[in-house]
Amino acid sequence: MMTIDKLLTPVTIGHATLANRLVMAPLTRSRAGQPGDVPTALNATYYAQRASAGLIVTEATQISRQGQGYAWTPGIYTDAQEAGWKDVVDAVHAKGGKLSLQLWHVGRISHRLLQQDGQAPVAPSAIRAEGAKSFVVQEDGTPANVQTDTPRALDLAELPGIVAAYAAAAARAKRAGFDFVEIHSANGYLLQQFLSTNSNQRTDAYGGSLENRARLLLEVIDATIAEIGADHVGVRLSPNFIGHDIDDAESEPMAVYLAAEFAQRGLAYLHIAEPDWMGGEALSDSFRAALRKAYNGAIITCGGYSAESGEARLAGGTADAIGYGRPFIANPDLVERFRRGAALNTPDQSTFYGGAEHGYTDYPALAD
């Protein structure tokens, strides 16, 4: 059995030194308080239980009502949401943990039932994400997964407002006490929709060339840096992602181009969501090496890792920390379990989305 050593050692990311290299990956759990999509005391308990992670990246959190694609997910655009998140941060900090708030705009992965006044979702181009689902509360009050609506294309004059919404969300995150924010530019949501060759058919300064398709993300990053500083900002990318009707002919070149841009800006970290878990083309060793060469900050990689495979990835030098998703759902003390080589609880998929304590805060720790 491989010795788990490097995973458990400290690492400096941006302005902070993390106690270990296990990162709790962002996990949508659909348990925000209603009305208002406000984080609750239950959410604070859930995150505090997992505070031994070197870094917790929160569930994706919409920067505006327009940016929401699923019912019961938290926001960061109202005072009540900011106050709710502050309680979460305080609970995690009290246990010595660190938090990054993942900032989210879903773009076309939404439905009129979630939008203000029943408006259409927005996207770089008016192209529906075929086969993609949005989780909504229907007019009769019952929840359901439904096909996403056809979006309307964002007007050029609207894009500064999108950028401003990210910056405002980052400012709220800073006031709430978060250690970092993470710009969600992965998994087929708005910013990746701009990056991808098939979802972005624009002919203006935000479409066509690789550099033009990257423009909105880089403007968002620059505005976020202006609010909270580059060493407090991370970005998530998902090269070769094929969900949500994404089919990007330049996925890897775009990621390497962006990595170099992130390095110039001094971003704290680059978080890579690996594509293999849903059938996308696996990331090659040469691509990982190209990312490492282009970006001199911390690289977090996430995608079905065990303790042993995570340790091996760190030993290979192409990552500085490893993201774990489902293992953290079922194992609030995952760090200690890895330390001891203990067995892991099995997550109950039927409780992943929605509900209350069951399947959320009632998984046993080793001490139990």
Coordinates of C-alpha atoms in Angstrom, one line a residue:
M1 CA 0.0 0.0 0.0
M2 CA 1.3 3.4 -1.0
T3 CA 2.3 5.8 1.9
I4 CA 0.1 8.8 1.9
D5 CA 2.6 11.6 2.7
K6 CA 2.6 14.6 0.4
L7 CA -1.3 14.9 0.4
L8 CA -1.1 15.5 4.2
T9 CA 1.7 18.2 4.0
P10 CA 1.0 22.0 4.0
V11 CA 1.0 24.0 0.8
T12 CA 0.9 27.7 0.1
I13 CA -1.8 28.9 -2.3
G14 CA -2.0 32.6 -3.0
H15 CA -1.9 34.5 0.3
A16 CA -2.6 31.5 2.5
T17 CA -0.9 28.4 3.7
L18 CA -3.2 25.4 3.8
A19 CA -2.8 22.6 6.4
N20 CA -2.9 19.9 3.8
R21 CA -3.4 19.3 0.1
L22 CA -6.9 17.8 0.2
V23 CA -9.4 20.3 -1.4
M24 CA -13.1 19.8 -0.9
A25 CA -14.5 20.2 -4.4
P26 CA -17.6 22.3 -5.1
L27 CA -20.7 20.2 -4.7
T28 CA -24.2 21.4 -5.5
R29 CA -26.4 20.2 -2.6
S30 CA -29.6 22.3 -3.2
R31 CA -30.2 23.0 0.4
A32 CA -30.3 26.8 0.6
G33 CA -33.0 28.4 2.7
Q34 CA -36.2 29.6 1.2
P35 CA -37.3 32.1 0.3
G36 CA -34.3 34.0 -1.0
D37 CA -31.7 31.2 -1.6
V38 CA -30.0 32.1 1.6
P39 CA -27.3 29.9 3.3
T40 CA -28.6 28.5 6.6
A41 CA -27.4 27.2 10.0
L42 CA -27.6 23.7 8.5
N43 CA -25.2 24.7 5.7
A44 CA -22.8 26.1 8.3
T45 CA -22.9 22.8 10.2
Y46 CA -22.2 20.9 7.0
Y47 CA -19.2 22.9 6.0
A48 CA -17.8 23.1 9.5
Q49 CA -17.9 19.3 9.8
R50 CA -15.5 19.3 6.8
A51 CA -13.2 22.1 8.0
S52 CA -10.1 19.8 8.2
A53 CA -9.8 20.0 4.4
G54 CA -6.9 22.1 3.4
L55 CA -9.4 24.2 1.5
I56 CA -13.1 24.0 1.0
V57 CA -14.5 25.2 -2.3
T58 CA -18.1 25.9 -1.7
E59 CA -21.0 24.8 -3.8
A60 CA -21.5 26.9 -6.9
T61 CA -23.2 30.2 -5.9
Q62 CA -25.1 32.3 -8.3
I63 CA -24.0 36.0 -8.7
S64 CA -27.4 37.1 -9.7
R65 CA -31.0 35.9 -10.2
Q66 CA -30.2 35.6 -13.9
G67 CA -27.3 33.4 -13.1
Q68 CA -29.4 30.6 -11.4
G69 CA -30.1 27.3 -13.1
Y70 CA -31.3 25.1 -10.3
A71 CA -33.8 25.5 -7.5
W72 CA -32.6 25.9 -3.9
T73 CA -29.0 26.8 -4.7
P74 CA -27.5 29.7 -2.7
G75 CA -26.8 33.2 -4.1
I76 CA -24.3 36.0 -3.2
Y77 CA -26.2 39.1 -4.5
T78 CA -28.4 40.1 -1.5
D79 CA -27.6 41.3 2.0
A80 CA -29.4 38.2 3.4
Q81 CA -27.3 35.8 1.3
E82 CA -24.1 37.6 2.3
A83 CA -25.1 37.4 6.0
G84 CA -25.9 33.7 5.6
W85 CA -22.5 33.0 4.0
K86 CA -20.8 35.0 6.8
D87 CA -22.2 32.5 9.3
V88 CA -20.8 29.7 7.3
V89 CA -17.4 31.3 7.1
D90 CA -17.3 32.0 10.8
A91 CA -18.2 28.3 11.6
V92 CA -15.4 27.0 9.3
H93 CA -12.9 29.5 10.5
A94 CA -13.7 28.6 14.1
K95 CA -12.5 25.1 13.3
G96 CA -9.3 26.3 11.5
G97 CA -10.6 25.8 8.0
K98 CA -10.3 27.9 4.9
L99 CA -13.0 28.6 2.3
S100 CA -13.2 29.7 -1.4
L101 CA -16.6 30.8 -2.6
Q102 CA -17.3 29.6 -6.1
L103 CA -18.9 32.3 -8.2
W104 CA -21.4 31.1 -10.8
H105 CA -23.5 32.2 -13.7
V106 CA -25.2 29.3 -15.5
G107 CA -26.0 31.1 -18.7
R108 CA -28.1 28.9 -20.9
I109 CA -28.3 26.0 -18.4
S110 CA -31.5 27.5 -17.0
H111 CA -35.3 27.8 -17.4
R112 CA -37.9 30.5 -17.5
L113 CA -39.3 29.3 -14.2
L114 CA -36.0 30.4 -12.5
Q115 CA -35.7 33.7 -14.2
Q116 CA -37.1 37.1 -13.2
D117 CA -40.5 37.6 -14.7
G118 CA -40.2 34.4 -16.7
Q119 CA -37.6 35.8 -19.1
A120 CA -35.5 33.5 -21.3
P121 CA -32.0 32.5 -20.0
V122 CA -29.0 34.2 -21.5
A123 CA -26.0 32.9 -23.4
P124 CA -23.3 34.0 -25.8
S125 CA -25.5 32.8 -28.7
A126 CA -29.1 31.8 -28.9
I127 CA -28.3 28.0 -29.0
R128 CA -30.1 25.7 -26.7
A129 CA -28.1 23.1 -24.8
E130 CA -29.7 20.0 -26.1
G131 CA -30.2 17.3 -23.5
A132 CA -29.2 19.6 -20.6
K133 CA -31.5 19.7 -17.6
S134 CA -32.5 22.4 -15.1
F135 CA -33.9 21.7 -11.7
V136 CA -37.0 23.8 -11.2
V137 CA -40.1 24.1 -9.0
Q138 CA -43.0 23.8 -11.4
E139 CA -46.1 26.0 -11.3
D140 CA -48.0 23.3 -9.3
G141 CA -45.3 23.4 -6.6
T142 CA -43.6 20.1 -7.5
P143 CA -39.9 19.9 -8.2
A144 CA -38.6 18.4 -11.5
N145 CA -35.6 18.2 -13.9
V146 CA -36.7 19.8 -17.1
Q147 CA -35.0 20.5 -20.5
T148 CA -33.3 23.9 -20.4
D149 CA -34.9 26.7 -22.3
T150 CA -33.6 28.2 -25.5
P151 CA -31.6 31.2 -24.5
R152 CA -31.4 34.6 -26.0
A153 CA -28.0 36.0 -27.0
L154 CA -26.5 38.6 -24.7
D155 CA -26.3 42.0 -26.2
L156 CA -22.9 43.6 -26.3
A157 CA -24.1 46.4 -24.0
E158 CA -25.1 43.8 -21.4
L159 CA -21.6 42.3 -20.9
P160 CA -20.3 45.0 -18.6
G161 CA -23.2 44.3 -16.3
I162 CA -22.2 40.6 -16.2
V163 CA -18.6 41.6 -15.3
A164 CA -19.9 44.0 -12.7
A165 CA -22.1 41.3 -11.1
Y166 CA -19.0 39.1 -10.6
A167 CA -17.1 41.9 -9.1
A168 CA -19.9 42.8 -6.7
A169 CA -20.2 39.1 -5.7
A170 CA -16.5 39.0 -5.0
A171 CA -16.8 42.2 -2.8
R172 CA -19.6 40.5 -0.9
A173 CA -17.5 37.4 -0.4
K174 CA -14.7 39.5 1.0
R175 CA -17.0 41.2 3.4
A176 CA -18.3 37.7 4.5
G177 CA -14.7 36.7 5.3
F178 CA -14.0 34.2 2.5
D179 CA -10.3 33.4 2.0
F180 CA -10.7 33.1 -1.8
V181 CA -13.2 33.3 -4.5
E182 CA -13.2 30.8 -7.4
I183 CA -14.5 32.0 -10.8
H184 CA -16.5 29.1 -12.2
S185 CA -15.5 28.8 -15.9
A186 CA -16.2 25.1 -16.3
N187 CA -18.8 22.4 -16.7
G188 CA -20.7 24.1 -19.5
Y189 CA -21.9 27.2 -17.7
L190 CA -21.8 30.8 -18.9
L191 CA -18.1 31.5 -19.0
Q192 CA -17.3 28.2 -20.6
Q193 CA -20.1 28.8 -23.1
F194 CA -18.2 31.9 -24.2
L195 CA -14.9 29.8 -24.4
S196 CA -16.3 27.0 -26.4
T197 CA -16.4 26.9 -30.2
N198 CA -19.8 25.3 -30.5
S199 CA -21.7 27.4 -28.0
N200 CA -20.2 30.8 -29.0
Q201 CA -21.1 31.8 -32.5
R202 CA -20.7 35.5 -32.0
T203 CA -19.1 37.7 -34.6
D204 CA -18.2 40.7 -32.4
A205 CA -15.2 41.2 -30.1
Y206 CA -16.4 38.3 -27.9
G207 CA -16.5 35.6 -30.5
G208 CA -14.6 34.0 -33.4
S209 CA -10.9 33.8 -32.4
L210 CA -9.6 32.0 -29.3
E211 CA -8.6 35.4 -27.8
N212 CA -12.0 36.9 -28.4
R213 CA -13.8 33.9 -26.8
A214 CA -11.6 34.3 -23.8
R215 CA -12.3 38.0 -23.5
L216 CA -15.3 37.9 -21.1
L217 CA -13.6 35.5 -18.6
L218 CA -10.5 37.7 -18.5
E219 CA -12.6 40.8 -18.0
V220 CA -14.4 39.0 -15.1
I221 CA -11.0 38.0 -13.6
D222 CA -9.6 41.5 -13.9
A223 CA -12.7 43.1 -12.2
T224 CA -12.5 40.5 -9.5
I225 CA -8.8 41.2 -8.9
A226 CA -9.6 44.9 -8.6
E227 CA -12.0 44.1 -5.8
I228 CA -10.1 41.6 -3.7
G229 CA -6.6 41.1 -5.1
A230 CA -5.1 38.5 -7.4
D231 CA -3.8 36.3 -4.5
H232 CA -7.4 35.8 -3.3
V233 CA -8.7 34.6 -6.7
G234 CA -8.8 31.1 -8.3
V235 CA -10.4 29.9 -11.5
R236 CA -12.0 26.5 -12.4
L237 CA -11.6 25.2 -16.0
S238 CA -12.8 21.9 -17.4
P239 CA -10.8 21.1 -20.6
N240 CA -12.3 18.4 -22.8
F241 CA -15.6 18.7 -20.9
I242 CA -18.5 17.3 -23.0
G243 CA -21.6 17.8 -20.8
H244 CA -24.3 20.4 -21.2
D245 CA -23.9 20.2 -25.0
I246 CA -20.3 21.5 -25.0
D247 CA -18.2 20.4 -27.9
D248 CA -15.1 22.7 -28.0
A249 CA -12.7 22.1 -30.9
E250 CA -10.0 24.2 -29.1
S251 CA -10.5 23.1 -25.5
E252 CA -6.8 22.3 -24.7
P253 CA -5.3 25.3 -26.6
M254 CA -7.8 27.6 -24.8
A255 CA -6.8 26.1 -21.4
V256 CA -3.1 26.6 -22.1
Y257 CA -3.7 30.2 -23.4
L258 CA -5.7 31.0 -20.3
A259 CA -3.2 29.5 -17.9
A260 CA -0.5 31.9 -19.3
E261 CA -2.9 34.8 -18.9
F262 CA -3.6 33.7 -15.3
A263 CA 0.1 33.6 -14.6
Q264 CA 0.6 37.1 -15.8
R265 CA -2.1 38.2 -13.4
G266 CA -0.7 36.3 -10.4
L267 CA -3.9 34.3 -9.7
A268 CA -3.8 32.2 -6.5
Y269 CA -4.8 28.9 -8.2
L270 CA -6.0 27.1 -11.2
H271 CA -8.6 24.4 -10.5
I272 CA -8.9 21.7 -13.2
A273 CA -12.1 19.6 -13.4
E274 CA -10.9 16.5 -15.2
P275 CA -13.3 15.2 -17.9
D276 CA -12.9 11.4 -17.6
W277 CA -15.7 10.9 -15.1
M278 CA -18.3 11.6 -17.8
G279 CA -16.7 10.2 -20.8
G280 CA -14.6 13.1 -22.0
E281 CA -11.1 12.6 -23.4
A282 CA -8.6 12.1 -20.6
L283 CA -6.0 14.8 -20.0
S284 CA -2.7 13.7 -21.4
D285 CA 0.6 13.9 -19.6
S286 CA 1.8 16.4 -22.3
F287 CA -1.2 18.6 -21.7
R288 CA -0.7 18.6 -18.0
A289 CA 3.0 19.5 -18.5
A290 CA 2.0 22.3 -20.8
L291 CA -0.4 23.7 -18.2
R292 CA 2.4 23.5 -15.6
K293 CA 4.8 25.3 -17.9
A294 CA 2.3 28.1 -18.7
Y295 CA 1.0 28.7 -15.1
N296 CA 3.3 29.2 -12.2
G297 CA 0.6 29.3 -9.4
A298 CA -0.9 26.4 -7.6
I299 CA -2.7 23.8 -9.6
I300 CA -5.6 21.8 -8.1
T301 CA -6.9 18.9 -10.1
C302 CA -10.1 17.0 -9.4
G303 CA -11.7 13.9 -10.9
G304 CA -12.3 10.6 -9.2
Y305 CA -9.0 10.5 -7.2
S306 CA -8.4 8.0 -4.4
A307 CA -5.8 8.7 -1.7
E308 CA -3.2 6.7 -3.6
S309 CA -3.9 8.2 -7.1
G310 CA -3.9 11.7 -5.5
E311 CA -0.6 11.0 -3.9
A312 CA 0.8 9.8 -7.2
R313 CA -0.4 12.8 -9.0
L314 CA 1.3 15.1 -6.5
A315 CA 4.5 13.1 -6.8
G316 CA 4.4 13.5 -10.6
G317 CA 4.6 17.3 -10.1
T318 CA 1.7 18.4 -12.3
A319 CA -0.6 19.3 -9.4
D320 CA -0.1 20.9 -6.0
A321 CA -3.4 19.8 -4.4
I322 CA -6.1 17.3 -5.2
G323 CA -9.8 18.0 -5.2
Y324 CA -12.2 15.4 -3.7
G325 CA -16.0 15.6 -4.2
R326 CA -18.1 12.7 -3.3
P327 CA -15.7 11.3 -0.8
F328 CA -16.2 14.5 1.2
I329 CA -20.0 14.2 1.0
A330 CA -19.9 10.9 2.9
N331 CA -16.8 11.4 5.0
P332 CA -16.6 14.7 6.9
D333 CA -13.3 13.6 8.3
L334 CA -11.8 12.5 5.0
V335 CA -8.4 13.9 5.9
E336 CA -8.2 11.8 9.1
R337 CA -9.4 8.7 7.2
F338 CA -6.7 9.2 4.7
R339 CA -4.2 9.7 7.5
R340 CA -5.1 6.4 9.2
G341 CA -5.8 4.4 6.0
A342 CA -9.4 3.9 7.3
A343 CA -12.3 2.7 5.3
L344 CA -14.6 5.3 3.7
N345 CA -18.3 5.7 4.1
T346 CA -20.3 5.2 0.9
P347 CA -22.3 8.3 -0.3
D348 CA -26.1 7.9 -0.7
Q349 CA -26.8 9.4 -4.1
S350 CA -30.5 9.6 -3.4
T351 CA -29.8 12.4 -0.9
F352 CA -27.3 14.4 -3.0
Y353 CA -29.8 17.2 -4.0
G354 CA -32.4 18.7 -1.7
G355 CA -33.7 17.6 1.7
A356 CA -32.4 18.4 5.1
E357 CA -30.0 16.7 7.6
H358 CA -30.3 13.2 6.2
G359 CA -27.5 12.5 3.7
Y360 CA -26.0 15.9 4.5
T361 CA -24.9 16.3 8.1
D362 CA -25.5 12.8 9.5
Y363 CA -22.6 10.8 8.0
P364 CA -20.6 9.4 10.9
A365 CA -17.0 10.4 11.5
L366 CA -14.4 7.9 12.8
A367 CA -14.9 9.2 16.3
D368 CA -18.6 8.1 16.2

